[in-house]
Coordinates of C-alpha atoms and ligand atoms in Angstrom, one line a residue:
M1 CA 74.9 118.9 117.2
P2 CA 72.1 119.5 114.8
R3 CA 69.9 116.4 114.3
R4 CA 70.6 116.1 110.6
R5 CA 74.3 116.0 111.0
H6 CA 73.8 113.5 113.8
R7 CA 71.9 111.2 111.5
A8 CA 74.4 111.6 108.7
L9 CA 77.2 110.6 111.1
R10 CA 75.3 107.6 112.3
R11 CA 74.7 106.5 108.8
V12 CA 78.4 106.7 108.0
L13 CA 79.3 104.8 111.2
V14 CA 76.8 102.0 110.3
L15 CA 78.1 101.8 106.8
A16 CA 81.7 101.6 108.1
C17 CA 80.8 98.9 110.5
A18 CA 78.9 96.9 107.9
T19 CA 81.8 97.0 105.4
L20 CA 84.5 96.2 108.0
P21 CA 84.0 92.4 107.9
L22 CA 84.2 92.5 104.1
G23 CA 87.5 94.5 104.1
G24 CA 89.5 91.3 104.0
C25 CA 87.7 89.9 100.9
G26 CA 88.6 90.6 97.3
G27 CA 91.7 92.3 96.2
A28 CA 95.0 91.0 95.0
Q29 CA 95.5 88.4 97.7
S30 CA 92.0 87.0 98.4
V31 CA 91.7 83.4 99.6
L32 CA 88.4 83.4 97.8
H33 CA 89.9 83.9 94.4
P34 CA 92.0 80.7 94.2
E35 CA 94.4 80.2 91.3
S36 CA 95.8 76.7 92.2
K37 CA 94.4 73.3 93.1
A38 CA 95.5 73.6 96.7
S39 CA 93.9 77.1 97.3
H40 CA 90.8 75.9 95.4
E41 CA 90.3 73.2 98.0
I42 CA 90.7 75.7 100.8
A43 CA 88.1 78.1 99.2
T44 CA 85.7 75.2 98.7
L45 CA 86.0 74.1 102.3
F46 CA 85.4 77.7 103.4
W47 CA 82.2 78.0 101.4
W48 CA 80.9 74.6 102.6
M49 CA 81.6 75.6 106.2
L50 CA 79.9 78.9 105.7
A51 CA 76.8 77.3 104.2
I52 CA 76.6 74.6 107.0
S53 CA 77.1 77.2 109.7
A54 CA 74.4 79.4 108.1
V55 CA 71.9 76.5 108.2
V56 CA 72.8 75.6 111.8
M57 CA 72.7 79.2 112.9
G58 CA 69.4 79.7 111.0
G59 CA 67.9 76.6 112.8
A60 CA 69.0 77.9 116.2
I61 CA 67.4 81.3 115.5
V62 CA 64.1 79.7 114.4
L63 CA 64.0 77.5 117.5
L64 CA 64.7 80.5 119.7
L65 CA 62.0 82.6 118.1
L66 CA 59.6 79.7 118.3
G67 CA 60.3 79.3 122.0
W68 CA 59.8 83.0 122.6
L69 CA 56.6 83.3 120.6
R70 CA 55.1 80.2 122.3
R71 CA 56.4 81.0 125.7
R72 CA 53.0 80.6 127.3
S73 CA 51.9 77.4 125.6
P74 CA 53.5 74.1 126.6
G75 CA 55.1 71.6 124.1
L76 CA 55.9 71.9 120.4
P77 CA 53.6 73.2 117.8
L78 CA 51.4 70.4 116.1
L79 CA 52.8 67.9 118.5
A80 CA 51.7 66.7 121.9
A81 CA 53.9 67.7 124.9
T82 CA 55.5 64.4 126.0
E83 CA 58.7 64.1 127.9
R84 CA 60.1 61.7 125.3
L85 CA 59.6 64.2 122.6
T86 CA 61.3 67.0 124.6
T87 CA 64.3 64.7 125.3
G88 CA 64.4 63.7 121.7
V89 CA 64.6 67.3 120.5
V90 CA 67.5 68.0 123.0
V91 CA 69.4 64.9 121.9
V92 CA 68.9 65.6 118.1
F93 CA 69.7 69.3 118.1
G94 CA 72.2 69.3 121.0
I95 CA 74.2 66.2 120.3
V96 CA 73.4 64.4 117.0
I97 CA 73.5 67.4 114.7
P98 CA 76.6 69.1 116.2
L99 CA 78.5 65.8 116.3
A100 CA 77.7 64.9 112.7
V101 CA 78.6 68.4 111.5
N102 CA 81.9 68.6 113.4
V103 CA 83.0 65.1 112.5
G104 CA 82.1 65.7 108.8
V105 CA 84.1 68.9 108.6
F106 CA 87.0 67.3 110.5
V107 CA 87.2 64.4 108.1
V108 CA 87.0 66.6 105.0
A109 CA 89.5 69.2 106.3
N110 CA 92.0 66.5 107.4
F111 CA 91.8 63.9 104.7
V112 CA 90.9 66.0 101.7
V113 CA 92.0 69.6 102.1
A114 CA 95.1 69.0 104.3
K115 CA 96.2 66.4 101.9
A116 CA 95.8 68.7 98.9
T117 CA 97.8 71.5 100.6
E118 CA 100.5 69.5 102.4
A119 CA 104.2 69.8 101.7
P120 CA 104.9 68.1 98.3
D121 CA 106.9 64.9 97.7
P122 CA 110.3 66.3 96.5
R123 CA 110.4 63.7 93.7
T124 CA 107.3 65.4 92.1
T125 CA 108.7 68.9 92.1
P126 CA 111.1 69.8 89.2
L127 CA 112.0 73.2 90.7
T128 CA 113.0 74.2 94.3
V129 CA 113.0 77.8 95.6
K130 CA 114.5 78.7 98.9
V131 CA 112.9 81.7 100.8
I132 CA 114.5 83.1 103.9
G133 CA 112.5 85.6 106.1
H134 CA 114.3 88.7 107.4
Q135 CA 113.1 91.7 109.4
W136 CA 111.6 92.9 107.0
F137 CA 112.2 91.4 103.6
W138 CA 112.3 88.1 101.7
E139 CA 115.5 86.6 100.5
V140 CA 114.9 84.3 97.5
R141 CA 117.4 81.7 96.2
Y142 CA 117.3 79.2 93.4
P143 CA 119.4 76.2 94.5
G144 CA 121.7 75.0 91.7
T145 CA 122.0 78.5 90.2
R146 CA 123.7 81.7 91.4
A147 CA 120.4 83.6 91.3
V148 CA 119.6 85.5 94.4
T149 CA 116.8 88.1 94.6
A150 CA 114.5 89.7 97.1
N151 CA 110.7 90.1 97.5
E152 CA 109.9 88.7 94.1
I153 CA 109.6 85.0 93.4
H154 CA 109.3 83.9 89.8
I155 CA 108.0 80.4 89.0
P156 CA 107.1 78.8 85.7
A157 CA 103.4 78.1 85.0
G158 CA 102.2 74.6 85.2
T159 CA 105.2 73.5 87.3
R160 CA 105.2 72.0 90.8
V161 CA 107.6 74.2 92.8
D162 CA 108.9 73.1 96.2
V163 CA 109.3 76.2 98.4
L164 CA 111.8 75.7 101.3
A165 CA 111.1 78.3 103.9
T166 CA 113.2 79.3 106.9
S167 CA 114.1 82.5 108.8
A168 CA 117.3 84.4 109.6
D169 CA 115.9 86.1 112.7
V170 CA 112.4 85.8 114.2
I171 CA 109.4 83.7 113.2
H172 CA 107.7 84.9 110.0
S173 CA 105.0 83.2 108.0
F174 CA 105.0 82.7 104.2
W175 CA 101.6 83.1 102.7
V176 CA 100.3 83.5 99.1
P177 CA 96.6 83.3 99.7
R178 CA 95.6 82.6 96.1
L179 CA 98.2 79.8 95.7
N180 CA 98.3 77.8 98.9
R181 CA 98.0 77.8 102.7
K182 CA 100.5 79.6 105.0
I183 CA 103.6 78.0 106.5
D184 CA 105.7 79.3 109.4
M185 CA 109.3 80.3 108.8
I186 CA 111.2 79.3 111.9
P187 CA 114.9 79.9 112.6
G188 CA 116.9 76.7 112.3
R189 CA 114.1 74.8 110.7
T190 CA 112.9 74.4 107.1
N191 CA 109.2 74.1 106.3
R192 CA 107.9 73.4 102.9
V193 CA 105.0 74.3 100.8
L194 CA 103.9 73.7 97.2
L195 CA 103.4 76.6 94.7
E196 CA 101.8 75.6 91.5
S197 CA 99.5 77.5 89.1
D198 CA 98.5 77.2 85.5
R199 CA 97.4 80.8 85.4
V200 CA 100.1 83.3 84.3
G201 CA 100.0 86.4 86.6
R202 CA 101.2 88.2 89.6
Y203 CA 100.1 87.1 93.0
R204 CA 100.6 89.0 96.2
G205 CA 102.0 87.3 99.3
Q206 CA 102.2 88.6 102.9
C207 CA 104.0 87.8 106.1
A208 CA 101.3 86.2 108.3
E209 CA 103.0 86.1 111.7
F210 CA 103.7 89.3 113.7
C211 CA 107.4 89.8 113.4
G212 CA 108.0 93.3 114.7
L213 CA 107.4 96.9 113.8
Q214 CA 107.2 96.5 110.0
H215 CA 105.4 93.2 109.9
A216 CA 102.7 94.8 107.8
H217 CA 105.3 96.0 105.3
M218 CA 106.6 92.6 104.7
A219 CA 105.0 91.6 101.5
F220 CA 106.1 90.0 98.2
Y221 CA 105.0 89.0 94.7
V222 CA 104.9 85.6 93.1
Y223 CA 105.1 85.9 89.3
V224 CA 103.8 82.9 87.5
D225 CA 105.6 83.2 84.1
P226 CA 105.3 81.3 80.8
P227 CA 108.1 78.7 81.1
A228 CA 110.3 80.3 78.4
R229 CA 110.1 83.7 80.0
F230 CA 110.9 82.2 83.4
R231 CA 114.1 80.5 82.0
T232 CA 115.2 83.8 80.5
W233 CA 114.5 85.6 83.8
L234 CA 116.4 83.0 85.8
A235 CA 119.4 83.1 83.5
G236 CA 119.5 86.9 83.8
Q237 CA 119.3 86.8 87.6
A238 CA 122.2 84.3 87.8
R239 CA 124.5 86.7 85.9
D240 CA 126.8 89.2 87.6
R241 CA 125.7 92.9 87.6
V242 CA 125.5 94.8 84.4
P243 CA 128.6 97.1 84.3
P244 CA 127.5 100.7 84.9
A245 CA 127.0 102.7 81.7
G246 CA 127.8 106.4 81.8
A247 CA 129.9 108.6 84.1
E248 CA 127.0 109.2 86.6
R249 CA 126.4 105.5 87.1
R250 CA 130.1 104.6 87.3
R251 CA 130.5 107.3 90.0
G252 CA 127.4 105.8 91.7
E253 CA 129.1 102.4 91.9
Q254 CA 132.2 104.0 93.5
V255 CA 130.1 105.8 96.1
F256 CA 128.2 102.6 96.8
L257 CA 131.4 100.6 97.3
N258 CA 133.1 103.3 99.5
A259 CA 130.2 104.8 101.5
G260 CA 129.4 101.7 103.6
C261 CA 126.5 100.3 101.4
A262 CA 128.7 97.3 100.6
S263 CA 129.0 96.1 104.2
C264 CA 125.3 95.2 104.2
H265 CA 124.5 94.5 100.5
T266 CA 125.9 92.1 97.9
I267 CA 126.3 93.1 94.2
R268 CA 127.8 90.2 92.4
G269 CA 130.5 91.3 90.0
T270 CA 131.8 93.9 92.5
S271 CA 133.5 93.8 95.9
A272 CA 130.2 94.3 97.7
R273 CA 129.5 91.1 99.7
G274 CA 127.3 92.2 102.6
A275 CA 124.7 89.8 103.9
I276 CA 122.5 91.9 106.1
G277 CA 120.3 93.6 103.5
P278 CA 118.8 92.3 100.2
D279 CA 121.1 91.2 97.3
L280 CA 121.0 94.2 94.9
T281 CA 122.7 92.6 91.9
H282 CA 119.5 93.0 89.8
V283 CA 117.6 95.5 92.0
G284 CA 116.7 97.6 89.0
S285 CA 114.6 94.7 87.6
R286 CA 112.2 94.7 90.6
A287 CA 108.8 96.4 90.7
T288 CA 109.0 97.6 94.3
L289 CA 111.5 98.4 97.1
A290 CA 111.5 97.5 100.8
A291 CA 109.2 94.5 100.4
L292 CA 106.5 96.2 98.4
T293 CA 106.6 99.3 100.7
I294 CA 107.3 101.8 97.8
P295 CA 107.4 101.5 94.0
N296 CA 110.9 101.1 92.5
T297 CA 111.3 104.5 90.8
A298 CA 114.4 106.8 90.7
A299 CA 112.6 109.4 92.9
E300 CA 111.5 106.8 95.5
L301 CA 114.9 105.2 95.5
E302 CA 116.5 108.5 96.3
R303 CA 114.0 109.2 99.1
W304 CA 114.8 105.7 100.5
I305 CA 118.6 106.2 100.4
R306 CA 118.3 109.7 102.0
D307 CA 116.3 108.5 105.0
P308 CA 115.2 104.8 105.1
Q309 CA 113.9 105.3 108.6
Q310 CA 111.3 107.9 107.4
V311 CA 110.0 105.4 104.8
K312 CA 110.0 102.3 106.9
P313 CA 110.7 103.1 110.6
G314 CA 112.7 100.4 112.5
N315 CA 114.3 98.7 109.5
R316 CA 118.0 98.0 109.7
M317 CA 119.2 100.5 107.1
P318 CA 120.7 103.7 108.5
A319 CA 120.7 107.1 106.7
L320 CA 124.3 107.6 105.6
G321 CA 124.0 111.4 105.3
L322 CA 125.4 111.4 101.7
P323 CA 125.5 114.6 99.8
D324 CA 122.6 115.1 97.3
A325 CA 124.8 114.5 94.2
D326 CA 126.0 111.2 95.7
V327 CA 122.4 110.1 96.5
R328 CA 121.4 110.8 92.9
A329 CA 124.4 108.9 91.5
V330 CA 123.8 105.8 93.7
A331 CA 120.1 105.8 92.8
A332 CA 121.0 106.1 89.0
Y333 CA 123.5 103.2 89.4
L334 CA 121.0 101.0 91.2
E335 CA 118.2 101.7 88.7
G336 CA 120.6 100.5 86.0
L337 CA 121.1 97.1 87.6
R338 CA 118.6 95.3 85.6
Ligands
CUA1 CU1 107.6 88.8 108.9 CU2 105.6 89.3 110.0

């Protein structure tokens, strides 16, 4: 290999390695861009721990360098070499400082940060949302209403929301890095976490426990809405499906009900009552399909219905081998379910 190309390759490699540790920072779900009190505490603890570690690490490097540079002269610089001094240095740097740092971080993490991020007292949360993990999507329910959705959680701004998390199959983990810590979703058990933010916006969440082939494609959005918009949204989601408008969509509904889709999916207002896949009553109102795997457009929806295993291998939806005209009719019908 010519030397110039060699050098260019090396430069690219060094750059790639240098940026690798930063890959997890920034972006739509960074712990370091907190938008709630709880995640703010987590980010502050992180920065303090980073600063303290940097000082301790820096001290250790300086002492090492000093030891190496003065390897031929006994004792410490500017000080006489006595045994008491040597022992003192070992005690201070080897026992006192590590103990103080670790105890300090432990106390702050346990009594300040853990307290700010712990499961909320249910008497302080006017809204409860139930989230159930599935391989690989999130079922979202609003107790006290008929609303059921998937992969998108809406909450009103400035409201303490109690999230009850459990699983229908294996262990998943519910995590919205900009809003709070992660909690495990365990079959047969309910864990709770507080979601609360004053900042209207869309926050990305991700499954944080390996749960099978499509673990990485198990993401969701939390929308923090102005309270009035949230109420409108919730009322809309609690309604039955909008009756299909137009011949194409009406035919799509018939195909949906007769081709086998209904044995896995529910569409309230029809005879479809399946409980294996996501509730599709208002699927047209969602931004993405398959837990943020693809955007929710007519073309992507058709691609998904034609061969779900090609889009998200291992998921539980089979390709039904529908004729092209039927696929288009079902996609048009589902797009209309707003
Ligand atoms: Cu669900 Cu990883």
